[in-house]
Amino acid sequence: MRTSAGPPDDDVRETARTGADLLGPTTDADPAYERFARLVQAYLHVPVALVTFVGPDGQRFPGALGLPEPYQSRRGTPLSHSFCQHVVARDRPLVVSDARTVDLVRDNLAIPDLGVIAYAGFPLHDREGVAVGSLCAIDDHPREWTHDELEVLQDLALACGSEIRQREAVALADRREEHARVLLDLSEAFTRTRTPHDVLDAVERAAIELTGASRAAIGVVRGDMLEWVRHADVPGGPPTLWQREPVTNRASPAISAMLGRRPLLFDDAAQMGAAFPLVAGVGGPGAAAFLPLTTSTALLGAIVLRWDGPRTLTGVLGDLVVTLASDASTAFERAQLLESRTDVARTLQEAMLSRLPEPAGVTLEAAYAPAEVTEQVGGDWYDALELSDGGFAVVVGDVTGHDLQAATLMGQLRPMLRSLLWEHDKPPSRVLELLDRANVGTGLQATATAILARLEPPTPHGRRRLTWSNAGHPPPFVRRASGEVERLDARPDLPLGFVPERARTDSSVNLRPGDTLVLYTDGLVERRTGDLPGALDRAQAELARAGRLSARRVLDGLAPPVERHDDVVVLTMRLDDADVTPAAGDPAEPR
């Protein structure tokens, strides 16, 4: 930060009178600047040599030799004891043989308190060429400075200035590196967001953690109003502060920034109140930033940042808040588009999950849940269809993908399968072969896994045969009335979309009253870590421990929301209990 060189020359005497009782600022010794002081003392043979930096509160000596106490220990004096302030203010050398005879400094308290009689000082410049301090030689007796002495002092001052500028360059590089890191963190934070709520959370975190703001508020455009969806209490703020307001209200700085599509930055509350009397005196004396959430085609909302005290909202901090608004706008628009697409896809997907039939002697239940983490949609579906011979078919499938395209393909594949089931009284394997041909032949070319099962009408003993064909899908489970759980893990055929060279296969099992078939999609058991066989073993054990099964209980038990990274469908089919006594010689169930 640039500092003042001190009071003008005409004010020196007044400064001396008002600051004589002050010891001035302190600083630490700096090894590099100490070396310059030693060189001055050695080459010019003076009792006192100083590297001085001048500020509005006094002067500091990071390099100092020969000062009387307490100034040598404190390494600073008030401006009432400063000759160097004149070097800085005038940006030229000051050479004095006897200060007691020179009007400019004759009343300076450095004469009696520090013993400054003869003084020679040359300015030190920063990287912008501004004088910030002085390299000086001091004697406590009158002295005529020689030409050679002054040339040496000038050369040392130039070398000391190079040290100053090098340090500034390093500090600037460090600040730029830190700034780049902060901007990268900000970009990554928004990249991880998926929903509008995620973006709002990221904005609030960035406002506090990255910009140092004490409060943040976020408004979102809804219709023709700006609605403040995130805000904190403001001490002394009116009750109407966060009420909805028309987006045409240019008296509001937030709306003005949004309509103008440019940030409004105020270093303190006085600037803010002068520009927008509507908010004068609201929220304390600190700086304020009103940032638009806009794109080239839409007004999305606004961000308000407030700091407890004044801030200079230019340079690094200004760049940061402007970048915050830009990145937040992009992320918020993307999140809104994703949410809109997701809503459309979910509506389409849920419309395809039709109401289940209620065949006699069987209880069918289905449950569907979207992925809680990604909030994506996919092609998971289930269906059940009563057949003309008294049996019925059930299917659970999963079209490849997690997007609107997958849901659309599922919406075409499902009715295609229903039609084939109704028109062809054939085993599940044959129906899936017909579906494969139609899928490829019509150009749909959906890739999917599926389990298609056909439940035959009951025998006089209550037993019902279930025949199924597996197109690359996870194996079903059967929980017997006794509580035992079987995995129907006959080797699966290829998924749909890959017309196999050999015929698809069927498997069958007998079911009795009280038995429950469990069909599901892979989101029920698969996790980002762990293997599928282990997951199937755990699912089988969990189903054995559970009480009476239902689709919802199975879904909640095996795929709670915090572990759900994919859409999940569960279909359970339970043969109702009946007072049936198996006849002698009832054939064993095929395995």
Coordinates of C-alpha atoms in Angstrom, one line a residue:
M1 CA 0.0 0.0 0.0
R2 CA 1.3 3.4 -0.9
T3 CA 2.0 5.6 2.2
S4 CA 2.4 9.4 2.5
A5 CA 5.8 11.0 2.7
G6 CA 4.7 13.1 5.7
P7 CA 3.6 16.6 6.3
P8 CA 4.5 19.4 4.0
D9 CA 7.5 21.5 4.9
D10 CA 5.3 24.4 6.2
D11 CA 3.9 22.1 8.7
V12 CA 7.1 20.8 10.2
R13 CA 7.2 23.2 13.1
E14 CA 3.6 22.4 14.0
T15 CA 4.4 18.7 13.8
A16 CA 7.4 19.2 16.1
R17 CA 5.2 21.0 18.7
T18 CA 2.4 18.4 18.7
G19 CA 4.6 15.2 18.4
A20 CA 7.6 15.9 20.6
D21 CA 6.3 13.7 23.5
L22 CA 5.8 10.6 21.2
L23 CA 8.4 7.9 20.7
G24 CA 7.1 7.0 17.2
P25 CA 6.7 3.6 15.6
T26 CA 8.8 0.6 16.0
T27 CA 10.2 -2.0 13.6
D28 CA 12.6 -5.0 13.5
A29 CA 16.2 -5.0 12.3
D30 CA 16.5 -6.3 8.7
P31 CA 19.9 -7.9 7.9
A32 CA 20.1 -6.6 4.3
Y33 CA 19.3 -3.0 5.4
E34 CA 21.7 -3.3 8.3
R35 CA 24.5 -4.1 5.8
F36 CA 23.8 -0.9 3.9
A37 CA 24.0 1.1 7.2
R38 CA 27.3 -0.5 8.0
L39 CA 28.7 0.4 4.5
V40 CA 27.6 4.0 5.0
Q41 CA 29.3 4.1 8.4
A42 CA 32.4 2.5 7.1
Y43 CA 32.9 4.6 3.9
L44 CA 31.8 8.0 5.3
H45 CA 33.2 7.5 8.8
V46 CA 30.0 8.8 10.5
P47 CA 28.7 7.8 14.0
V48 CA 25.1 7.3 12.7
A49 CA 23.9 5.6 9.5
L50 CA 20.2 4.8 8.7
V51 CA 18.0 3.2 6.2
T52 CA 14.7 5.0 6.7
F53 CA 11.1 4.4 5.5
V54 CA 8.7 7.3 6.0
G55 CA 5.0 6.9 6.8
P56 CA 2.2 9.1 8.0
D57 CA 2.8 7.9 11.6
G58 CA 6.6 8.4 11.7
Q59 CA 9.7 6.9 10.3
R60 CA 11.1 3.4 10.7
F61 CA 14.8 2.3 10.6
P62 CA 15.1 -1.4 9.5
G63 CA 18.8 -0.5 9.1
A64 CA 20.3 1.6 11.9
L65 CA 23.6 2.1 13.6
G66 CA 24.6 4.6 16.3
L67 CA 21.3 6.1 17.5
P68 CA 20.8 7.0 21.1
E69 CA 18.4 5.0 23.2
P70 CA 15.4 4.4 23.2
Y71 CA 15.4 5.1 19.4
Q72 CA 18.1 2.6 18.5
S73 CA 16.1 -0.2 20.2
R74 CA 12.7 1.0 18.9
R75 CA 14.2 1.7 15.4
G76 CA 11.7 4.5 14.8
T77 CA 10.8 8.1 15.6
P78 CA 7.9 10.4 15.1
L79 CA 8.0 12.9 12.2
S80 CA 9.0 15.6 14.7
H81 CA 12.4 13.9 14.7
S82 CA 12.7 13.3 11.0
F83 CA 15.0 14.9 8.5
C84 CA 14.3 12.1 6.0
Q85 CA 10.7 13.2 5.5
H86 CA 12.0 16.2 3.5
V87 CA 14.1 13.8 1.3
V88 CA 10.9 11.8 0.6
A89 CA 8.6 14.8 0.2
R90 CA 10.9 16.6 -2.2
D91 CA 12.3 13.4 -3.8
R92 CA 15.8 14.8 -3.9
P93 CA 18.9 14.6 -1.7
L94 CA 19.1 16.7 1.5
V95 CA 22.7 17.7 2.5
V96 CA 23.1 19.8 5.6
S97 CA 26.5 20.8 7.2
D98 CA 25.0 22.3 10.4
A99 CA 21.3 21.8 10.9
R100 CA 21.1 24.5 13.5
T101 CA 21.7 27.1 10.8
V102 CA 19.2 25.8 8.2
D103 CA 15.6 27.1 8.3
L104 CA 14.1 23.9 7.0
V105 CA 15.3 21.8 9.9
R106 CA 16.6 24.1 12.6
D107 CA 13.5 23.4 14.9
N108 CA 13.5 19.7 14.3
L109 CA 13.7 17.7 17.5
A110 CA 16.2 15.3 16.0
I111 CA 18.8 18.0 16.8
P112 CA 18.6 17.9 20.6
D113 CA 17.2 14.4 21.0
L114 CA 19.3 12.4 18.5
G115 CA 22.3 14.7 18.1
V116 CA 21.7 15.3 14.4
I117 CA 24.0 18.2 13.4
A118 CA 25.4 17.3 9.9
Y119 CA 23.0 15.3 7.7
A120 CA 23.3 13.8 4.2
G121 CA 20.4 11.7 2.8
F122 CA 19.5 10.3 -0.6
P123 CA 16.0 9.1 -1.6
L124 CA 15.1 5.4 -1.9
H125 CA 12.6 4.6 -4.7
D126 CA 10.1 1.7 -5.0
R127 CA 9.3 -0.1 -8.3
E128 CA 7.0 2.6 -9.4
G129 CA 9.7 5.3 -8.9
V130 CA 8.1 6.8 -5.9
A131 CA 10.3 8.0 -3.0
V132 CA 9.5 5.9 0.1
G133 CA 12.6 6.5 2.3
S134 CA 16.1 7.7 2.6
L135 CA 19.6 6.3 3.1
C136 CA 21.4 8.8 5.3
A137 CA 24.6 9.6 7.1
I138 CA 24.6 11.6 10.3
D139 CA 27.3 13.4 12.4
D140 CA 26.9 15.0 15.7
H141 CA 29.3 17.8 14.8
P142 CA 29.3 20.3 11.9
R143 CA 30.7 18.7 8.8
E144 CA 31.4 19.7 5.2
W145 CA 30.5 16.7 3.1
T146 CA 33.0 16.0 0.3
H147 CA 32.1 15.3 -3.3
D148 CA 33.4 11.8 -3.1
E149 CA 31.4 11.0 0.1
L150 CA 28.2 12.2 -1.5
E151 CA 28.9 10.1 -4.6
V152 CA 29.5 7.0 -2.4
L153 CA 26.2 7.7 -0.5
Q154 CA 24.3 8.1 -3.8
D155 CA 25.7 4.8 -5.2
L156 CA 24.7 3.0 -2.0
A157 CA 21.2 4.6 -2.1
L158 CA 20.8 3.3 -5.6
A159 CA 21.9 -0.2 -4.5
C160 CA 19.5 -0.1 -1.5
G161 CA 16.7 1.0 -3.9
S162 CA 17.4 -2.1 -6.0
E163 CA 16.9 -4.2 -2.9
I164 CA 13.6 -2.5 -2.2
R165 CA 12.3 -3.1 -5.7
Q166 CA 13.5 -6.7 -5.8
R167 CA 11.5 -7.4 -2.6
E168 CA 8.5 -5.7 -4.0
A169 CA 8.7 -7.8 -7.1
V170 CA 8.9 -11.0 -5.1
A171 CA 6.0 -9.9 -2.9
L172 CA 4.0 -9.0 -6.0
A173 CA 4.7 -12.5 -7.5
D174 CA 3.6 -14.1 -4.2
R175 CA 0.4 -12.1 -4.2
R176 CA -0.3 -13.0 -7.8
E177 CA 0.4 -16.6 -7.1
E178 CA -2.0 -16.5 -4.1
H179 CA -4.5 -14.6 -6.2
A180 CA -4.3 -17.3 -8.9
R181 CA -4.7 -20.0 -6.3
V182 CA -7.8 -18.3 -4.8
L183 CA -9.3 -18.0 -8.3
L184 CA -8.6 -21.6 -9.0
D185 CA -10.2 -22.7 -5.7
L186 CA -13.2 -20.5 -6.6
S187 CA -13.5 -22.0 -10.1
E188 CA -13.2 -25.6 -8.7
A189 CA -15.8 -24.9 -6.1
F190 CA -18.3 -23.8 -8.7
T191 CA -17.3 -26.7 -11.0
R192 CA -18.4 -29.2 -8.3
T193 CA -21.9 -27.6 -8.1
R194 CA -24.9 -29.2 -9.8
T195 CA -28.0 -27.6 -8.4
P196 CA -29.0 -24.0 -7.8
H197 CA -28.8 -24.7 -4.0
D198 CA -25.2 -26.0 -4.5
V199 CA -24.3 -22.7 -6.2
L200 CA -25.8 -20.6 -3.5
D201 CA -23.9 -22.5 -0.9
A202 CA -20.6 -22.1 -2.8
V203 CA -21.2 -18.3 -3.2
E204 CA -21.8 -17.9 0.6
R205 CA -18.7 -19.9 1.4
A206 CA -16.5 -18.0 -1.1
A207 CA -17.8 -14.6 0.1
I208 CA -16.7 -15.3 3.7
E209 CA -13.6 -17.5 3.2
L210 CA -12.1 -15.9 0.1
T211 CA -13.1 -12.2 0.1
G212 CA -13.2 -11.8 3.9
A213 CA -16.7 -10.3 3.7
S214 CA -18.5 -10.3 7.0
R215 CA -22.0 -10.8 5.5
A216 CA -23.4 -12.0 2.2
A217 CA -26.9 -11.9 0.7
I218 CA -28.1 -13.5 -2.6
G219 CA -31.2 -12.6 -4.5
V220 CA -32.7 -14.7 -7.3
V221 CA -35.0 -13.4 -10.1
R222 CA -38.4 -15.1 -10.0
G223 CA -40.8 -13.7 -12.5
D224 CA -40.5 -9.9 -12.4
M225 CA -39.3 -9.8 -8.8
L226 CA -36.0 -10.2 -7.0
E227 CA -36.4 -12.5 -4.1
W228 CA -33.7 -12.6 -1.4
V229 CA -33.2 -16.3 -0.8
R230 CA -30.0 -16.1 1.3
H231 CA -29.3 -13.3 3.8
A232 CA -28.2 -12.5 7.3
D233 CA -29.6 -10.2 9.9
V234 CA -28.3 -6.7 9.6
P235 CA -27.9 -4.6 12.8
G236 CA -30.2 -1.6 12.6
G237 CA -31.6 -2.7 9.3
P238 CA -35.3 -2.0 8.6
P239 CA -37.8 -4.9 8.7
T240 CA -38.4 -4.4 5.0
L241 CA -34.7 -4.8 4.1
W242 CA -35.0 -8.3 2.5
Q243 CA -38.5 -8.1 1.1
R244 CA -39.1 -9.0 -2.5
E245 CA -38.7 -6.1 -4.9
P246 CA -39.5 -5.4 -8.5
V247 CA -36.6 -5.9 -10.8
T248 CA -37.3 -2.4 -12.2
N249 CA -36.3 -0.7 -9.0
R250 CA -33.1 1.1 -9.9
A251 CA -33.0 2.8 -6.5
S252 CA -31.8 -0.5 -5.2
P253 CA -28.0 -0.8 -5.7
A254 CA -28.3 -4.6 -6.1
I255 CA -31.0 -4.3 -8.9
S256 CA -29.1 -1.4 -10.5
A257 CA -26.0 -3.6 -10.7
M258 CA -28.0 -6.4 -12.1
L259 CA -29.7 -4.2 -14.8
G260 CA -26.5 -2.5 -15.6
R261 CA -24.7 -5.9 -15.8
R262 CA -21.7 -4.5 -13.9
P263 CA -20.5 -4.7 -10.3
L264 CA -21.0 -1.7 -8.0
L265 CA -18.1 -1.4 -5.6
F266 CA -17.9 1.0 -2.6
D267 CA -14.9 1.4 -0.4
D268 CA -17.1 2.5 2.5
A269 CA -20.7 3.2 3.5
A270 CA -20.3 6.9 2.8
Q271 CA -19.7 6.2 -0.9
M272 CA -22.6 3.8 -1.0
G273 CA -25.0 6.1 0.7
A274 CA -24.0 9.0 -1.6
A275 CA -24.7 6.9 -4.7
F276 CA -27.9 5.2 -3.3
P277 CA -29.6 7.2 -0.6
L278 CA -32.1 4.3 -0.2
V279 CA -29.5 2.3 1.7
A280 CA -27.6 5.1 3.4
G281 CA -26.7 4.2 6.9
V282 CA -27.8 0.6 6.5
G283 CA -25.4 -2.2 7.6
G284 CA -22.5 -0.2 9.2
P285 CA -19.6 1.8 7.9
G286 CA -17.8 -0.9 6.0
A287 CA -17.3 -1.5 2.3
A288 CA -20.0 -2.9 0.1
A289 CA -20.1 -4.8 -3.2
F290 CA -23.2 -5.3 -5.3
L291 CA -22.5 -8.0 -7.9
P292 CA -24.8 -9.0 -10.8
L293 CA -25.7 -12.6 -11.5
T294 CA -26.3 -12.3 -15.3
T295 CA -25.6 -13.9 -18.6
S296 CA -25.7 -12.5 -22.1
T297 CA -29.4 -13.4 -22.3
A298 CA -30.8 -13.6 -18.7
L299 CA -31.0 -11.7 -15.4
L300 CA -30.5 -14.3 -12.8
G301 CA -30.1 -12.4 -9.6
A302 CA -27.6 -10.4 -7.4
I303 CA -25.0 -10.8 -4.7
V304 CA -24.4 -8.3 -1.9
L305 CA -21.2 -8.4 0.1
R306 CA -20.5 -6.3 3.2
W307 CA -17.4 -5.8 5.2
D308 CA -17.2 -4.6 8.8
G309 CA -14.8 -1.8 7.9
P310 CA -13.6 0.2 4.9
R311 CA -11.8 -1.7 2.1
T312 CA -10.1 -0.7 -1.1
L313 CA -12.2 -2.7 -3.6
T314 CA -9.6 -2.4 -6.4
G315 CA -6.6 -4.5 -7.3
V316 CA -6.6 -8.1 -6.1
L317 CA -9.8 -7.9 -3.9
G318 CA -11.7 -6.1 -6.7
D319 CA -10.6 -8.7 -9.2
L320 CA -11.7 -11.4 -6.9
V321 CA -15.2 -10.2 -6.3
V322 CA -15.8 -9.5 -10.0
T323 CA -14.6 -13.1 -10.7
L324 CA -16.9 -14.4 -8.0
A325 CA -19.9 -12.8 -9.8
S326 CA -18.8 -14.0 -13.2
D327 CA -18.2 -17.6 -12.1
A328 CA -21.3 -17.7 -10.0
S329 CA -23.4 -16.5 -12.9
T330 CA -22.1 -19.2 -15.2
A331 CA -22.6 -21.9 -12.5
F332 CA -26.1 -20.8 -11.6
E333 CA -27.3 -20.7 -15.2
R334 CA -25.8 -24.2 -15.7
A335 CA -27.5 -25.5 -12.6
Q336 CA -30.8 -24.0 -13.6
L337 CA -30.6 -25.6 -17.0
L338 CA -29.6 -29.0 -15.5
E339 CA -32.5 -28.7 -13.0
S340 CA -34.9 -28.0 -15.8
R341 CA -33.7 -30.9 -17.9
T342 CA -33.8 -33.2 -14.9
D343 CA -37.4 -32.2 -14.1
V344 CA -38.4 -33.0 -17.7
A345 CA -36.5 -36.3 -17.7
R346 CA -38.0 -37.3 -14.3
T347 CA -41.5 -36.5 -15.4
L348 CA -40.9 -38.6 -18.5
Q349 CA -39.4 -41.4 -16.5
E350 CA -42.0 -41.5 -13.8
A351 CA -44.8 -41.4 -16.4
M352 CA -43.4 -44.7 -17.7
L353 CA -43.5 -46.3 -14.3
S354 CA -47.2 -47.3 -14.6
R355 CA -49.6 -48.5 -12.0
L356 CA -49.2 -52.2 -11.4
P357 CA -52.0 -54.7 -12.0
E358 CA -53.6 -56.6 -9.1
P359 CA -53.7 -60.2 -10.2
A360 CA -55.5 -62.7 -8.0
G361 CA -53.2 -64.5 -5.5
V362 CA -50.2 -62.2 -6.0
T363 CA -49.1 -58.9 -4.4
L364 CA -47.0 -56.7 -6.6
E365 CA -45.2 -53.7 -5.2
A366 CA -42.7 -51.3 -6.9
A367 CA -40.4 -48.5 -5.7
Y368 CA -38.3 -46.0 -7.6
A369 CA -35.8 -43.6 -6.3
P370 CA -33.5 -41.2 -8.1
A371 CA -29.8 -40.9 -7.3
E372 CA -29.5 -38.6 -4.3
V373 CA -25.9 -37.5 -4.9
T374 CA -25.9 -36.8 -8.6
E375 CA -29.6 -36.0 -9.0
Q376 CA -29.3 -37.6 -12.5
V377 CA -32.0 -39.5 -14.3
G378 CA -31.6 -42.7 -16.2
G379 CA -33.4 -45.4 -18.0
D380 CA -34.4 -47.6 -15.0
W381 CA -37.9 -49.0 -15.4
Y382 CA -40.3 -51.8 -14.3
D383 CA -43.5 -53.2 -15.8
A384 CA -46.1 -55.9 -15.2
L385 CA -48.7 -57.3 -17.6
E386 CA -51.5 -59.8 -17.1
L387 CA -51.6 -62.4 -19.9
S388 CA -54.6 -64.0 -21.5
D389 CA -53.8 -67.5 -20.1
G390 CA -54.1 -66.3 -16.5
G391 CA -50.4 -65.8 -15.9
F392 CA -48.6 -62.6 -16.1
A393 CA -45.2 -61.1 -16.9
V394 CA -42.9 -58.8 -14.9
V395 CA -39.9 -57.0 -16.1
V396 CA -37.2 -54.8 -14.6
G397 CA -34.7 -53.1 -16.9
D398 CA -32.0 -50.4 -17.1
V399 CA -31.2 -48.5 -20.3
T400 CA -27.6 -47.4 -20.4
G401 CA -27.0 -43.8 -19.4
H402 CA -27.9 -41.2 -16.8
D403 CA -29.6 -38.5 -18.8
L404 CA -32.6 -37.4 -20.8
Q405 CA -31.5 -39.6 -23.7
A406 CA -31.6 -42.7 -21.5
A407 CA -35.0 -41.9 -20.2
T408 CA -36.2 -41.3 -23.8
L409 CA -34.9 -44.6 -25.0
M410 CA -36.5 -46.3 -22.0
G411 CA -39.8 -44.7 -22.9
Q412 CA -39.7 -46.3 -26.4
L413 CA -38.3 -49.7 -25.4
R414 CA -40.8 -50.4 -22.7
P415 CA -44.0 -50.1 -24.8
M416 CA -42.3 -52.1 -27.5
L417 CA -41.8 -55.0 -25.0
R418 CA -45.4 -54.7 -23.8
S419 CA -46.7 -55.2 -27.3
L420 CA -44.5 -58.2 -27.9
L421 CA -45.6 -59.8 -24.7
W422 CA -49.3 -59.3 -25.5
E423 CA -49.0 -60.6 -29.1
H424 CA -46.7 -63.6 -28.6
D425 CA -47.4 -66.4 -26.2
K426 CA -43.8 -67.4 -26.0
P427 CA -41.1 -68.0 -23.3
P428 CA -39.3 -64.9 -22.0
S429 CA -36.1 -65.8 -23.9
R430 CA -38.0 -65.8 -27.2
V431 CA -39.7 -62.5 -26.4
L432 CA -36.3 -60.9 -25.6
E433 CA -35.0 -62.1 -28.9
L434 CA -37.9 -60.5 -30.7
L435 CA -37.3 -57.3 -28.7
D436 CA -33.6 -57.4 -29.8
R437 CA -34.6 -57.6 -33.5
A438 CA -37.2 -54.8 -33.2
N439 CA -34.7 -52.6 -31.2
V440 CA -32.0 -52.9 -33.9
G441 CA -34.3 -53.2 -36.9
T442 CA -36.3 -50.0 -36.1
G443 CA -33.1 -48.0 -35.5
L444 CA -33.8 -47.5 -31.8
Q445 CA -30.6 -49.3 -30.9
A446 CA -31.0 -48.9 -27.2
T447 CA -28.5 -50.7 -25.0
A448 CA -30.0 -52.1 -21.8
T449 CA -30.0 -54.9 -19.3
A450 CA -33.3 -56.6 -18.3
I451 CA -34.9 -59.4 -16.4
L452 CA -38.1 -60.7 -18.0
A453 CA -40.1 -63.2 -16.0
R454 CA -43.3 -65.1 -16.6
L455 CA -45.4 -66.4 -13.8
E456 CA -47.6 -69.3 -14.8
P457 CA -51.1 -69.8 -13.5
P458 CA -51.2 -71.8 -10.2
T459 CA -51.4 -75.5 -9.9
P460 CA -54.1 -77.1 -7.7
H461 CA -51.5 -77.2 -4.9
G462 CA -50.8 -73.4 -5.0
R463 CA -47.4 -73.8 -6.7
R464 CA -46.6 -71.5 -9.5
R465 CA -43.7 -71.8 -11.9
L466 CA -41.6 -68.8 -12.7
T467 CA -39.6 -68.7 -15.9
W468 CA -37.2 -66.0 -16.6
S469 CA -34.5 -64.8 -19.0
N470 CA -31.7 -62.6 -18.0
A471 CA -30.2 -60.1 -20.5
G472 CA -27.0 -59.0 -18.7
H473 CA -28.9 -58.0 -15.5
P474 CA -28.0 -58.5 -11.8
P475 CA -29.6 -61.8 -10.5
P476 CA -33.0 -61.8 -8.8
F477 CA -33.6 -63.1 -5.3
V478 CA -36.4 -65.3 -3.9
R479 CA -37.2 -65.1 -0.2
R480 CA -39.0 -68.3 0.8
A481 CA -41.8 -68.3 3.3
S482 CA -39.4 -69.9 5.7
G483 CA -37.0 -66.9 5.6
E484 CA -34.4 -68.6 3.4
V485 CA -33.1 -66.4 0.6
E486 CA -32.0 -67.9 -2.8
R487 CA -30.1 -66.1 -5.5
L488 CA -31.3 -66.9 -9.0
D489 CA -27.9 -66.6 -10.5
A490 CA -28.2 -68.6 -13.7
R491 CA -25.6 -67.3 -16.1
P492 CA -27.0 -64.2 -17.9
D493 CA -27.1 -63.7 -21.6
L494 CA -25.9 -60.6 -23.5
P495 CA -27.6 -57.2 -22.8
L496 CA -30.2 -55.9 -25.1
G497 CA -28.8 -54.1 -28.2
F498 CA -26.3 -56.9 -28.8
V499 CA -28.1 -59.5 -31.0
P500 CA -26.6 -62.8 -29.7
E501 CA -25.3 -65.4 -32.2
R502 CA -27.0 -68.1 -30.2
A503 CA -30.5 -68.3 -28.7
R504 CA -31.2 -66.7 -25.4
T505 CA -31.9 -69.0 -22.5
D506 CA -34.6 -69.5 -19.9
S507 CA -34.4 -70.7 -16.3
S508 CA -37.3 -71.6 -14.0
V509 CA -38.1 -72.0 -10.3
N510 CA -41.2 -73.0 -8.5
L511 CA -42.8 -70.5 -6.1
R512 CA -45.2 -71.3 -3.2
P513 CA -47.5 -69.1 -1.2
G514 CA -45.5 -66.8 1.1
D515 CA -42.5 -66.7 -1.3
T516 CA -41.4 -63.3 -2.5
L517 CA -39.5 -62.6 -5.8
V518 CA -37.2 -59.5 -5.7
L519 CA -36.2 -57.8 -9.0
Y520 CA -34.1 -54.7 -9.0
T521 CA -31.7 -52.5 -11.0
D522 CA -28.0 -52.3 -10.2
G523 CA -28.2 -49.1 -8.2
L524 CA -29.6 -51.2 -5.3
V525 CA -26.4 -53.1 -4.8
E526 CA -23.5 -51.5 -6.7
R527 CA -21.3 -48.9 -4.9
R528 CA -18.3 -46.9 -6.0
T529 CA -16.1 -49.1 -3.9
G530 CA -16.4 -52.8 -3.5
D531 CA -17.0 -55.7 -5.8
L532 CA -20.4 -56.9 -7.2
P533 CA -20.2 -60.5 -5.8
G534 CA -19.6 -59.2 -2.3
A535 CA -22.4 -56.7 -2.7
L536 CA -24.8 -59.5 -3.8
D537 CA -23.7 -61.6 -0.8
R538 CA -24.5 -58.6 1.5
A539 CA -27.8 -58.0 -0.1
Q540 CA -28.8 -61.7 0.2
A541 CA -27.9 -61.6 3.9
E542 CA -29.9 -58.4 4.5
L543 CA -33.0 -59.8 2.8
A544 CA -32.7 -62.9 5.0
R545 CA -32.6 -60.7 8.1
A546 CA -35.5 -58.5 7.1
G547 CA -39.1 -59.0 8.1
R548 CA -41.9 -59.1 5.6
L549 CA -40.5 -57.7 2.4
S550 CA -41.9 -54.8 0.4
A551 CA -40.3 -52.9 -2.5
R552 CA -39.9 -49.8 -0.4
R553 CA -38.3 -51.6 2.6
V554 CA -35.9 -53.3 0.3
L555 CA -34.9 -50.0 -1.4
D556 CA -34.5 -48.1 1.9
G557 CA -32.6 -51.0 3.6
L558 CA -30.1 -51.7 0.8
A559 CA -29.8 -48.2 -0.8
P560 CA -30.3 -45.4 1.7
P561 CA -30.1 -41.9 0.2
V562 CA -26.5 -41.2 1.4
E563 CA -25.3 -44.3 -0.4
R564 CA -27.4 -43.9 -3.6
H565 CA -25.3 -42.8 -6.5
D566 CA -27.6 -44.2 -9.2
D567 CA -31.3 -44.5 -9.9
V568 CA -32.9 -47.6 -8.3
V569 CA -35.9 -49.6 -9.2
V570 CA -37.2 -52.5 -7.0
L571 CA -40.1 -54.8 -7.9
T572 CA -41.4 -57.4 -5.4
M573 CA -43.9 -60.1 -6.2
R574 CA -45.3 -62.1 -3.3
L575 CA -47.5 -65.1 -3.6
D576 CA -50.3 -64.6 -1.2
D577 CA -50.6 -67.0 1.7
A578 CA -53.3 -69.7 1.2
D579 CA -54.5 -72.8 3.1
V580 CA -53.0 -75.2 0.6
T581 CA -51.8 -78.7 1.5
P582 CA -49.3 -80.1 -1.0
A583 CA -50.4 -83.4 -2.5
A584 CA -48.4 -86.6 -2.1
G585 CA -45.9 -86.8 -4.9
D586 CA -45.9 -83.1 -5.6
P587 CA -42.7 -82.8 -7.8
A588 CA -39.7 -81.1 -6.4
E589 CA -38.9 -77.6 -7.4
P590 CA -36.4 -77.4 -10.2
R591 CA -33.2 -75.6 -9.4

